[in-house]
XYZ file of C-alpha atoms in Angstrom:
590
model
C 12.101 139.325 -45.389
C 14.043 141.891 -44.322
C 16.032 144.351 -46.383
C 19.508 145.359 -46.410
C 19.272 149.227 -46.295
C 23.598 149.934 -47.128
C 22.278 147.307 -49.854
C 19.542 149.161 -51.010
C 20.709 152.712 -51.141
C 24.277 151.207 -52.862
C 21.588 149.835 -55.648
C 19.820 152.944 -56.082
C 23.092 155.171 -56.472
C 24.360 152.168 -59.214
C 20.938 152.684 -60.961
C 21.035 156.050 -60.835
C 24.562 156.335 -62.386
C 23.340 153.913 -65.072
C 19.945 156.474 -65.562
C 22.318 159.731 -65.849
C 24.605 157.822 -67.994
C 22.545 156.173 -70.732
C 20.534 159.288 -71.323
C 21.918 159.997 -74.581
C 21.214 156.768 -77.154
C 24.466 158.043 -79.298
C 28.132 158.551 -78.637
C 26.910 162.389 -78.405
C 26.370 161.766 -74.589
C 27.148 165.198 -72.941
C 26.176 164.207 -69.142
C 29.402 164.449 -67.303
C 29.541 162.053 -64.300
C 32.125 164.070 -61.985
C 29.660 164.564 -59.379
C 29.326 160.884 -58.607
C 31.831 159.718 -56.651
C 33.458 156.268 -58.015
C 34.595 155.705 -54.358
C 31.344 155.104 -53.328
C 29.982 153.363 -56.677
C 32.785 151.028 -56.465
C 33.361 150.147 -53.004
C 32.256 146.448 -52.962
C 32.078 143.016 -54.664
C 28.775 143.294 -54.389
C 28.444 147.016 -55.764
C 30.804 145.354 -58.893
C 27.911 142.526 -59.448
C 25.303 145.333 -59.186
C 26.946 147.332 -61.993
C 27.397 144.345 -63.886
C 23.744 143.010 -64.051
C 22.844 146.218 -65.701
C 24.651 145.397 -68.703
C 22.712 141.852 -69.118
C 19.800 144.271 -69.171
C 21.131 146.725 -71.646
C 23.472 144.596 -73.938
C 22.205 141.491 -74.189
C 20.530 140.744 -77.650
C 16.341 140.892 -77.359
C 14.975 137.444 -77.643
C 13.112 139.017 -80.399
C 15.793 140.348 -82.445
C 16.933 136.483 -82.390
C 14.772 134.643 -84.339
C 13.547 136.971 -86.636
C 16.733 137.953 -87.166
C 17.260 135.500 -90.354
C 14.423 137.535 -91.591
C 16.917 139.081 -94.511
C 18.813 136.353 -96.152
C 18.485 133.511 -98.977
C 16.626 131.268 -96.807
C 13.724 132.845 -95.485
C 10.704 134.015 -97.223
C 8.779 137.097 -95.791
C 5.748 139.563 -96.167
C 7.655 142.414 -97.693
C 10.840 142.191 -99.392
C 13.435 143.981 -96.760
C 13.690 147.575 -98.027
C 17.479 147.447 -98.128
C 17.338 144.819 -100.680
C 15.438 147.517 -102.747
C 17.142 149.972 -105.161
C 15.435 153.566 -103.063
C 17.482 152.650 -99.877
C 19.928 155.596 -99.048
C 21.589 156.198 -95.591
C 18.779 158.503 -94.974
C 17.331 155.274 -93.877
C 19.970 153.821 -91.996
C 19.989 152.926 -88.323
C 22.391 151.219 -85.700
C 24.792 154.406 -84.311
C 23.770 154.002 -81.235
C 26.463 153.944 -78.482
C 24.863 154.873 -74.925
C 25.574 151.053 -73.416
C 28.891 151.640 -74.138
C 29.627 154.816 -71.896
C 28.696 152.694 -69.120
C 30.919 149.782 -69.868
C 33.900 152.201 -70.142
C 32.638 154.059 -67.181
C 32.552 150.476 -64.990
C 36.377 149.897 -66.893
C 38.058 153.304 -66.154
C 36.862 152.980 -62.515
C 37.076 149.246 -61.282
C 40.298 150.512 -59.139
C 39.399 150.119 -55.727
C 42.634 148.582 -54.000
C 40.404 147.164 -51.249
C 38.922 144.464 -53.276
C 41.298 142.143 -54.241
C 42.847 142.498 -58.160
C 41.443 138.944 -59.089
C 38.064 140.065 -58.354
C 38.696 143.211 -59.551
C 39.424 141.517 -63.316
C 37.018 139.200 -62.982
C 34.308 142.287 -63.305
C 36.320 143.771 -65.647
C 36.868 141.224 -67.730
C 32.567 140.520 -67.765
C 32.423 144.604 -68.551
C 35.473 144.322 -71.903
C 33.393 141.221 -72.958
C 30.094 143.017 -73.198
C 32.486 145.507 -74.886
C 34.181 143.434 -77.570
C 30.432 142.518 -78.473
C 29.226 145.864 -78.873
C 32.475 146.499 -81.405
C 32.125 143.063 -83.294
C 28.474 143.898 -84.025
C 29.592 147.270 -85.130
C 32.038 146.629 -87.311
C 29.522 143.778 -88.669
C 27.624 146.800 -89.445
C 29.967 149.477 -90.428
C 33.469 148.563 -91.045
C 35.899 150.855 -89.327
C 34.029 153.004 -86.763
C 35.249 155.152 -83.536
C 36.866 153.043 -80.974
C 36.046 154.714 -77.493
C 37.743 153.076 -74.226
C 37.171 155.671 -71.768
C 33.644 157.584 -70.547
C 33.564 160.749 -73.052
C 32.757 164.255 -71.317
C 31.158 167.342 -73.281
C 34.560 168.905 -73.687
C 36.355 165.661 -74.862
C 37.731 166.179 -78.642
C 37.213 162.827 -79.169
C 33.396 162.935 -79.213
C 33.476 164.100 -82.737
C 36.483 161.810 -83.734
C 37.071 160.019 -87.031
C 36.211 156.566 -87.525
C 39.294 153.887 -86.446
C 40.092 151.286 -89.310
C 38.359 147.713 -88.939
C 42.050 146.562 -88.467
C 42.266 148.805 -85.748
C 39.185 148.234 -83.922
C 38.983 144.779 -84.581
C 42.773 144.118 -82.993
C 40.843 146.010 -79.603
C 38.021 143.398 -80.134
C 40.785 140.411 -79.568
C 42.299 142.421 -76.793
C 39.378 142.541 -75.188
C 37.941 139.029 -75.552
C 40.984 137.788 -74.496
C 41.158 139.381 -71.349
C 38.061 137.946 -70.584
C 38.372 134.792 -71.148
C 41.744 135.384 -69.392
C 39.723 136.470 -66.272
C 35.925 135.177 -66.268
C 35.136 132.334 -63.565
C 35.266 129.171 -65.355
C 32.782 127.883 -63.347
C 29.652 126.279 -65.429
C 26.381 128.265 -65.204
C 23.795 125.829 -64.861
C 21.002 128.359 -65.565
C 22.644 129.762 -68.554
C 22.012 133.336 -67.685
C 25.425 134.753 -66.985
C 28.935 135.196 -68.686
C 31.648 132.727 -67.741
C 34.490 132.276 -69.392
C 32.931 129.299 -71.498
C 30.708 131.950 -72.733
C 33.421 134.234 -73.784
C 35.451 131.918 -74.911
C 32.608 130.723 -77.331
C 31.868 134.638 -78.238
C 35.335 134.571 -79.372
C 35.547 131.435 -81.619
C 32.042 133.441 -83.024
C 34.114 136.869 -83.838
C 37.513 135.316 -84.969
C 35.287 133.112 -87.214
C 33.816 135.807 -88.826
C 36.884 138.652 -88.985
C 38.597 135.452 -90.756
C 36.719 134.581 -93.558
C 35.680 138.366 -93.995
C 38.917 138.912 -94.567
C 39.587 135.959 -96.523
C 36.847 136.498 -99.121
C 36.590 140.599 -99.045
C 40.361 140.711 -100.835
C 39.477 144.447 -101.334
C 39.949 145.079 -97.539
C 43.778 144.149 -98.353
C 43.647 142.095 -95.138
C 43.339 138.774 -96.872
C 47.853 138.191 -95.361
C 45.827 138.348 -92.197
C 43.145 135.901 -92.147
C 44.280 132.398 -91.182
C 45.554 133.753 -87.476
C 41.895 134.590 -86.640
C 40.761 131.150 -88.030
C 43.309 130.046 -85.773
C 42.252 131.830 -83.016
C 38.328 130.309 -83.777
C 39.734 126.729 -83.507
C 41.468 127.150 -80.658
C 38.476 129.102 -78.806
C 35.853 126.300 -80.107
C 38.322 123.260 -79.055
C 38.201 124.738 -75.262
C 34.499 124.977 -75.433
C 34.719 121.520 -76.834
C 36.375 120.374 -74.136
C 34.913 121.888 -71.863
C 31.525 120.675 -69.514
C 28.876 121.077 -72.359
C 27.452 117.994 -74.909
C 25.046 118.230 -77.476
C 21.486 117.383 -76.399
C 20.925 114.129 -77.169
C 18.316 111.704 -75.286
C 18.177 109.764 -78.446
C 14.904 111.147 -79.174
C 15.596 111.808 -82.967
C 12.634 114.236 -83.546
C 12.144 116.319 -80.722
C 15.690 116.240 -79.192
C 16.521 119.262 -81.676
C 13.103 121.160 -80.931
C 13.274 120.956 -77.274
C 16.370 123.418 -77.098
C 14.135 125.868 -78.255
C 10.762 125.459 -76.413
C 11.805 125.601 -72.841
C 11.356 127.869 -70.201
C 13.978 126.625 -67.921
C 17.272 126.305 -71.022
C 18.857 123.469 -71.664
C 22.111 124.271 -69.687
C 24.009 120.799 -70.973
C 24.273 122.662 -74.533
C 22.921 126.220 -73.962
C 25.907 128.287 -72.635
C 24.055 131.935 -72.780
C 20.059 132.505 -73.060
C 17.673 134.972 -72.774
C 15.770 134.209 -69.995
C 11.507 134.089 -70.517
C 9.465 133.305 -67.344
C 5.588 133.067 -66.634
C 6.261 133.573 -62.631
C 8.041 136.606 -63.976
C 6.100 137.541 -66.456
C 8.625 138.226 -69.082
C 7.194 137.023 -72.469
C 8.454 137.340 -76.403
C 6.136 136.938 -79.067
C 7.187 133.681 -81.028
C 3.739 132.322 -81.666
C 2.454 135.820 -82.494
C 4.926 136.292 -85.024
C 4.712 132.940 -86.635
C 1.315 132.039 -86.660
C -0.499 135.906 -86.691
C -2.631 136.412 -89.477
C -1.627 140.311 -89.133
C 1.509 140.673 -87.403
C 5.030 140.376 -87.492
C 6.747 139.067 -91.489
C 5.313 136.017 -91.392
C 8.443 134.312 -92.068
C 8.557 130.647 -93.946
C 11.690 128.616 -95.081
C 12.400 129.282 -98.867
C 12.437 126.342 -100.678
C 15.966 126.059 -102.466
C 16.987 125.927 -98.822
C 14.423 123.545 -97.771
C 15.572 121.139 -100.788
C 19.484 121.244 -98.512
C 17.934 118.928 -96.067
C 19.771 115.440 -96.399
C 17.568 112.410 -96.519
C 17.705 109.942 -93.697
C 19.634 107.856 -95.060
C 22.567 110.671 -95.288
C 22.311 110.569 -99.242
C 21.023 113.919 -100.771
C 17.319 114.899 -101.187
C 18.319 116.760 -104.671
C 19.811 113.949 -106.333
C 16.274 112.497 -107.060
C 14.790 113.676 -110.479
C 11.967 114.261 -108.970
C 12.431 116.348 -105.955
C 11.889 119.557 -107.977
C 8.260 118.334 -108.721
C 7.329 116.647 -105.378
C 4.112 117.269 -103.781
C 4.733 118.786 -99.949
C 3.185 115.719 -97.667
C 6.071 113.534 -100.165
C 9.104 115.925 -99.963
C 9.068 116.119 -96.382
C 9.177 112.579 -95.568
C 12.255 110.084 -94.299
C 14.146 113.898 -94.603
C 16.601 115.046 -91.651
C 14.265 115.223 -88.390
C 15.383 118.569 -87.871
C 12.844 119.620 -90.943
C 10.173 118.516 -89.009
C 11.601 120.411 -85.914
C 11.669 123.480 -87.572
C 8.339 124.075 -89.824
C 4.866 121.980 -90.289
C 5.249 119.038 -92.035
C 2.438 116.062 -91.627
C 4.021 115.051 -88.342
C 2.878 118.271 -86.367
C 0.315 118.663 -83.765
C -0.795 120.806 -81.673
C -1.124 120.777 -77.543
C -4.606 119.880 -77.849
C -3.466 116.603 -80.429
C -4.934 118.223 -83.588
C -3.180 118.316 -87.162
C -2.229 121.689 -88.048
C -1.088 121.411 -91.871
C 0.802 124.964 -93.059
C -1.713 127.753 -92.768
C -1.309 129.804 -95.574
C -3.003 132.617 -94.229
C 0.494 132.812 -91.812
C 2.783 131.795 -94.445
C 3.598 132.892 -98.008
C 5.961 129.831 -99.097
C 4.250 126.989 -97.332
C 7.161 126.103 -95.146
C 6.016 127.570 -92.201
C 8.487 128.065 -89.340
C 7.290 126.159 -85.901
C 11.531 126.265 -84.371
C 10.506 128.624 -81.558
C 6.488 128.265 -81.389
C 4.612 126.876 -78.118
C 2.376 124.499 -79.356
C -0.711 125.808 -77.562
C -2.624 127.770 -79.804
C -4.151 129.714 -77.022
C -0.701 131.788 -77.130
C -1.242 132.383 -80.836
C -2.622 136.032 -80.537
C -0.296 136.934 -77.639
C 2.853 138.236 -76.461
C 3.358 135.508 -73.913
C 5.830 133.153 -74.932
C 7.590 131.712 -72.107
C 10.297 129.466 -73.855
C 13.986 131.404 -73.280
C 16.073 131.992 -76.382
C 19.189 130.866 -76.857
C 22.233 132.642 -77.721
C 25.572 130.783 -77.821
C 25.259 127.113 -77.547
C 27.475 124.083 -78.339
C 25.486 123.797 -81.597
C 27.329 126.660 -83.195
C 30.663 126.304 -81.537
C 31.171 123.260 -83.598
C 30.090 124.538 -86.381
C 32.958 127.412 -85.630
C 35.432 125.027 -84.833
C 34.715 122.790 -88.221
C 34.357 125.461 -90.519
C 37.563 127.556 -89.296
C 39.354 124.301 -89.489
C 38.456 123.378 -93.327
C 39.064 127.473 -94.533
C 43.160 126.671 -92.854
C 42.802 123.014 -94.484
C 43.704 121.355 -91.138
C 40.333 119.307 -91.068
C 40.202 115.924 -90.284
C 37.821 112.507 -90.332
C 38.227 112.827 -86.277
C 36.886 116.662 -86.876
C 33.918 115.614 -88.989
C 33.377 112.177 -86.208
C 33.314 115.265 -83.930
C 31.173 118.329 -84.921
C 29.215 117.560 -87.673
C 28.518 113.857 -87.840
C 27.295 114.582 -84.194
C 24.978 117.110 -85.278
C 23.691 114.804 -87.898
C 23.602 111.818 -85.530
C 21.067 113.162 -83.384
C 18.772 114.643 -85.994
C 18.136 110.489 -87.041
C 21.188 110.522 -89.763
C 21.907 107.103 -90.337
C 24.959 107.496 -92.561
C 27.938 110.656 -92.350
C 30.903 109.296 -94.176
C 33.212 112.223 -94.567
C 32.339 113.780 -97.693
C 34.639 113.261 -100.952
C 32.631 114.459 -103.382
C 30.862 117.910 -104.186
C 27.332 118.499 -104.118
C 26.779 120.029 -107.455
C 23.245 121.166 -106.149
C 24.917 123.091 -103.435
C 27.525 124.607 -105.499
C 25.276 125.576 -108.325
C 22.707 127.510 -105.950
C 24.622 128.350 -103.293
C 28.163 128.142 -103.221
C 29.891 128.669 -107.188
C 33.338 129.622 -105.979
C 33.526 126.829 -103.508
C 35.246 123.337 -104.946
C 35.839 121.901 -101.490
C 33.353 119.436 -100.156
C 33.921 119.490 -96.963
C 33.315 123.225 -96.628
C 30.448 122.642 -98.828
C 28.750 120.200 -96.323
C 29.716 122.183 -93.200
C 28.154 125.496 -94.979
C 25.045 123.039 -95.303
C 25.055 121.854 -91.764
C 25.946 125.293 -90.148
C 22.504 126.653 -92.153
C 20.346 123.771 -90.975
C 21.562 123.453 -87.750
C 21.133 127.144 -86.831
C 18.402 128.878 -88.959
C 16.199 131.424 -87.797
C 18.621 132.010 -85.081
C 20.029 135.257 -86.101
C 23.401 134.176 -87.976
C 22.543 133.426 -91.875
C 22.515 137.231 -93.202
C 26.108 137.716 -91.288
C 27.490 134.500 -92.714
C 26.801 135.483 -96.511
C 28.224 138.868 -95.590
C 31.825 136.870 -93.982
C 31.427 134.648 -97.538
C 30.796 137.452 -99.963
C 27.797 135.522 -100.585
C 25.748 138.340 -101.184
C 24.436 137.916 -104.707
C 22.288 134.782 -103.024
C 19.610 137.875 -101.216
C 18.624 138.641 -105.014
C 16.986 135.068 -105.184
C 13.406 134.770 -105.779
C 11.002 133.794 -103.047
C 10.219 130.539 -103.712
C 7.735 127.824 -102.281
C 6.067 124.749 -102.269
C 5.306 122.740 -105.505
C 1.770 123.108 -106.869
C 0.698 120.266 -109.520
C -2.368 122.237 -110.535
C -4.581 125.345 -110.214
C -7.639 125.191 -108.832
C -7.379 121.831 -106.850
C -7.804 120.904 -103.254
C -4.128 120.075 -102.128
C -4.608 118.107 -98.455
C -0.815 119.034 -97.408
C -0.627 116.157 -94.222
C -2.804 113.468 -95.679
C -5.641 113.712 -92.915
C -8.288 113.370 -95.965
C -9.309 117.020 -95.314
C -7.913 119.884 -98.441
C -6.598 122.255 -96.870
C -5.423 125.022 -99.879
C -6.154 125.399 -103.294
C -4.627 127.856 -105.821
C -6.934 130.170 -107.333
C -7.150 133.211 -109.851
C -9.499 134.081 -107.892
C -11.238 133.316 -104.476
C -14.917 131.809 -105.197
C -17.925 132.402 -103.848
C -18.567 129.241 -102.295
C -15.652 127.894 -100.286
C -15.064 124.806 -98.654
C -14.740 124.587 -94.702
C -10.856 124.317 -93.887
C -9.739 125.488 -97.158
C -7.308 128.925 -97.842
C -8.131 129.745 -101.295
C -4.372 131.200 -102.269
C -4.843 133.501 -105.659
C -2.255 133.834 -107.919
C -2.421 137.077 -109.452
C 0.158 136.875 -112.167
C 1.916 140.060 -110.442
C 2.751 139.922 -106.925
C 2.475 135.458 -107.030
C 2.850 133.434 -109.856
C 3.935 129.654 -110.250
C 7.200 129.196 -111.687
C 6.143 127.011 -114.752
C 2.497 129.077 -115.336
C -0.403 127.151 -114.365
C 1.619 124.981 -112.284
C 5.064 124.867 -110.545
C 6.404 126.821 -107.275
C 4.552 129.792 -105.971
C 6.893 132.547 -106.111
C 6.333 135.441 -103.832
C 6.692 138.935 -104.175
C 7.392 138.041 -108.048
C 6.813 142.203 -109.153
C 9.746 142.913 -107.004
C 13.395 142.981 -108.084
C 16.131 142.561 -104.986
C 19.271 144.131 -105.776
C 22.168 143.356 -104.082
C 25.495 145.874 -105.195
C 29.138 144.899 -103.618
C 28.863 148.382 -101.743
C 25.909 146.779 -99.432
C 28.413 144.394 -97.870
C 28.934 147.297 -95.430
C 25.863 149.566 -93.969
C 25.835 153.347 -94.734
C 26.709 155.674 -91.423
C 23.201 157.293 -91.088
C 23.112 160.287 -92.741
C 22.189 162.746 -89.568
C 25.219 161.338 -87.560
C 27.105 162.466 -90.457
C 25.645 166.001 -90.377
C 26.497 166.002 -86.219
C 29.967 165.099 -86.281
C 32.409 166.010 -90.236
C 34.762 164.019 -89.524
C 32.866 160.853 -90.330
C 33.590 159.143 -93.490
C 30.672 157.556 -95.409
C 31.218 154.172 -96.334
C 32.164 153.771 -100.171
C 28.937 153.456 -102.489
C 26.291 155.524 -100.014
C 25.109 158.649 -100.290
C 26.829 161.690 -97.775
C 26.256 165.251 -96.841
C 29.310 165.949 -98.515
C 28.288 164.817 -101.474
């Protein structure tokens, strides 16, 4: 094959601009550019596409950072308690200034001038370069609140590089400029390997951030933004319904359980639902570590599903799993039967096997709760021990953008039967659902654990759906943030029930135990059994001898109002004064 040498030494002065750029991880970035010369950096489509890849390198979320990224809410149950859910976190701690990527965004922006390429092409790039922008900002301010909004490469001279932080309103209003323009701009042409940003993609994004700046501002009244809220919601509808109407469809062969799971195993994405992925590839040998994280004895949080969340699951039959007596009290191998297939999609229930055709009941050694997460693990357990996961990760995908649309409908009180025939009676339909009236009446289960302030039962059920429908994908800890749900991260770490101590539970019915409950472990153990001891301290079951195993029971998690918002790390408040801390941290000025 031959090479393109104007090609190659065009690449190499694009990579090197990105190299002297991104040196610096924070806005501190004193590496002038002015001895590169834009002319030559910008001189061609193809030099525009160049740039542009980088960012998909650079700014793209880590397939990683994805589904452990529920790691820190109400639903998930983990190794250690997150230490900002403990009372000695101070902004001493804190992370997340980082803002290298974005000096090369506004470096692509401020230059993308060339007259010789035509101006539609010329916003086409730009409008790919203020996306990757407005998702940098949104995931800021998801962070921080108000922070610095920077639209222009900063030099070592420029004031501005120790400027004050912008208001959310501020910065947030720059976030909808710039998602607009590209979804304004962005081919609308469908990506059928879900790798790059079209304007479905964007337009999606933006359904995502007008979502979530609308109920923040909805339930934070404090902000005194709440006169604001409903045109955002507004905007999310409108965003979703394009999507909607656009060329993706939910997934559905009809396969009831293993429609849902197959979004998540491939290597090649699903393109008919998945509109942005993180691409994983053997012949490339670019791996995650899924299977390491969920099933390693020793590494990664070992995350399970908690089971308050667990109980949400709907029946097959569409009628609700906690209006039985006895679901409180029902052995594993029962509760996990004729529930919503996309239970059994998502952790080990009785049903699972692995490539090889063997039973593989929860393995407490990999899981604290029982409920033991399989959404995004390769069933061949020679991948167990290893960073080679091959299966891409999904990012946006029609799956949430209904969600978006229905919930940003029901919070302006515009939704319909025809909305709920539409998003989540679909959803429903192909986990095996049988029966999705639209809902009239309020689940007092939901209300009471979850949801207090909520009397609506639509918004009830779509809360329910959007959590089952999108766990360990990244978006729970950011929707109790938007809800002012924060109280529900105090909750106790709860799992499966336990009828006795000391007894052989068999947890899939193959006629083999597989755990028993101990004080402590004895000196003869049976083959195939994990003797789990409940010290009284760090485990105990909820009614004594007997009940749920609760997890990390010596630990309190505190959750105060001022947590809604991360601290600004204390050192980048040392580097630059004129930073405000956000209300309730600690500050150098203090």
């Amino acid at each position: 094959m031959q090479i393109d040498i104007k090609v190659m030494k065009n690449y190499i002065l694009i990579l090197t601009i990105l190299v002297f750029t991104s040196s610096c991880s924070k806005m501190l970035d004193k590496n002038p550019v002015d001895g590169l010369s834009p002319e030559q950096a910008f001189s061609s489509e193809q030099n525009l596409q160049l740039f542009i890849n980088s960012f998909y390198a650079t700014m793209i979320p880590g397939g990683n950072s994805i589904f452990t990224g529920d790691n820190m809410s109400d639903i998930i149950v983990t190794r250690d308690v997150p230490a900002y859910l403990l009372g000695q976190y101070t902004s001493r701690q804190a992370g997340g200034w980082s803002w290298g990527t974005l000096r090369n965004v506004n470096y692509f922006i401020q230059n993308n001038t060339n007259p010789s390429i035509p101006e539609s092409v010329r916003n086409r790039y730009t409008g790919i370069a203020r996306f990757f922008r407005a998702w940098f900002y949104f995931e800021k301010v998801q962070q921080f609140g108000g922070v610095p909004w920077v639209d222009r490469p900063l030099s070592s001279l420029d004031p501005d590089l120790y400027g004050e932080r912008d208001t959310r309103e501020f910065v947030m209003d720059k976030v909808l400029e710039d998602i607009n323009f590209a979804c304004d701009h962005i081919s609308d042409t469908k990506d059928n390997s879900s790798s790059t940003v079209t304007r479905w993609v964007a337009l999606a994004l933006k359904s995502r951030i007008c979502l979530y700046e609308g109920t923040y501002r909805k339930y934070h009244p404090e902000m005194g933004l709440s006169a604001t809220h409903e045109s955002w919601l507004a905007d999310a509808a409108s965003a979703a319904s394009e999507v909607m109407l656009g060329p993706y469809n939910l997934y559905n062969t009809g396969a009831a359980t293993a429609d849902y799971h197959q979004l998540f195993l491939r290597e090649t994405p699903i393109s008919s639902e998945i509109l942005l992925a993180v691409i994983f590839s053997n012949s490339l040998r670019k791996w995650h570590d899924a299977n390491w994280t969920f099933t390693g004895g020793s590494y990664g949080a070992n995350a399970s599903l908690n089971k308050r969340f667990v109980d949400t699951y709907l029946n097959l039959n569409g009628t609700r799993f906690t209006d039985n007596p006895a679901h409180t009290t029902m052995p594993f191998h029962e509760e996990v039967k004729n529930r919503d297939t996309r239970l059994q999609q998502t952790i080990r229930t009785p049903a699972y096997r692995r490539s090889d055709n063997s039973v593989a009941p929860p393995d407490f050694g990999h899981t604290y709760s029982g409920y033991q997460i399989i959404k995004w693990t390769l069933p061949n357990k020679a991948l167990d021990g290893k960073a080679e996961n091959n299966n891409s990760i999904s990012l946006i995908r029609l799956g949430e953008v209904l969600l978006n649309y229905a919930e940003a409908k029901a919070e302006l009180g515009t939704f319909s039967a025809a909305d709920w025939t539409n998003t989540v009676a679909l959803l429903r339909q192909r986990a095996g659902i049988t029966n999705n009236p639209y809902p009239s009446v309020v689940d007092t289960y939901l209300q009471q654990e979850f949801f207090p302030n909520i009397s609506d039962p639509v918004l009830l059920e779509i809360r329910r759906e959007r959590g089952i429908e999108l766990v360990t994908e990244g978006f729970r800890y950011d929707d109790l943030m938007r809800w002012r749900a924060g109280h529900l991260l105090e909750k106790e770490y709860r799992g499966i029930y336990v009828p006795a101590m000391n007894t052989n539970i068999d947890l899939n019915e193959d006629g083999a135990p597989d755990v028993s409950f101990v004080s402590s472990a004895p000196s003869t153990r049976l083959p195939g059994v994990y003797y789990y001891v409940v010290d009284n301290a760090n485990v105990k079951l909820s009614e004594g001898t007997k009940g749920n195993v609760i997890w990390r029971a010596n630990q309190t998690k505190t959750f105060q109002s001022h947590k809604y918002l991360r601290p600004i790390p204390y050192n980048e408040m040392v580097l630059n004064e004129n930073l405000e801390q956000n209300p309730g941290w600690d500050s150098p000025k203090d």
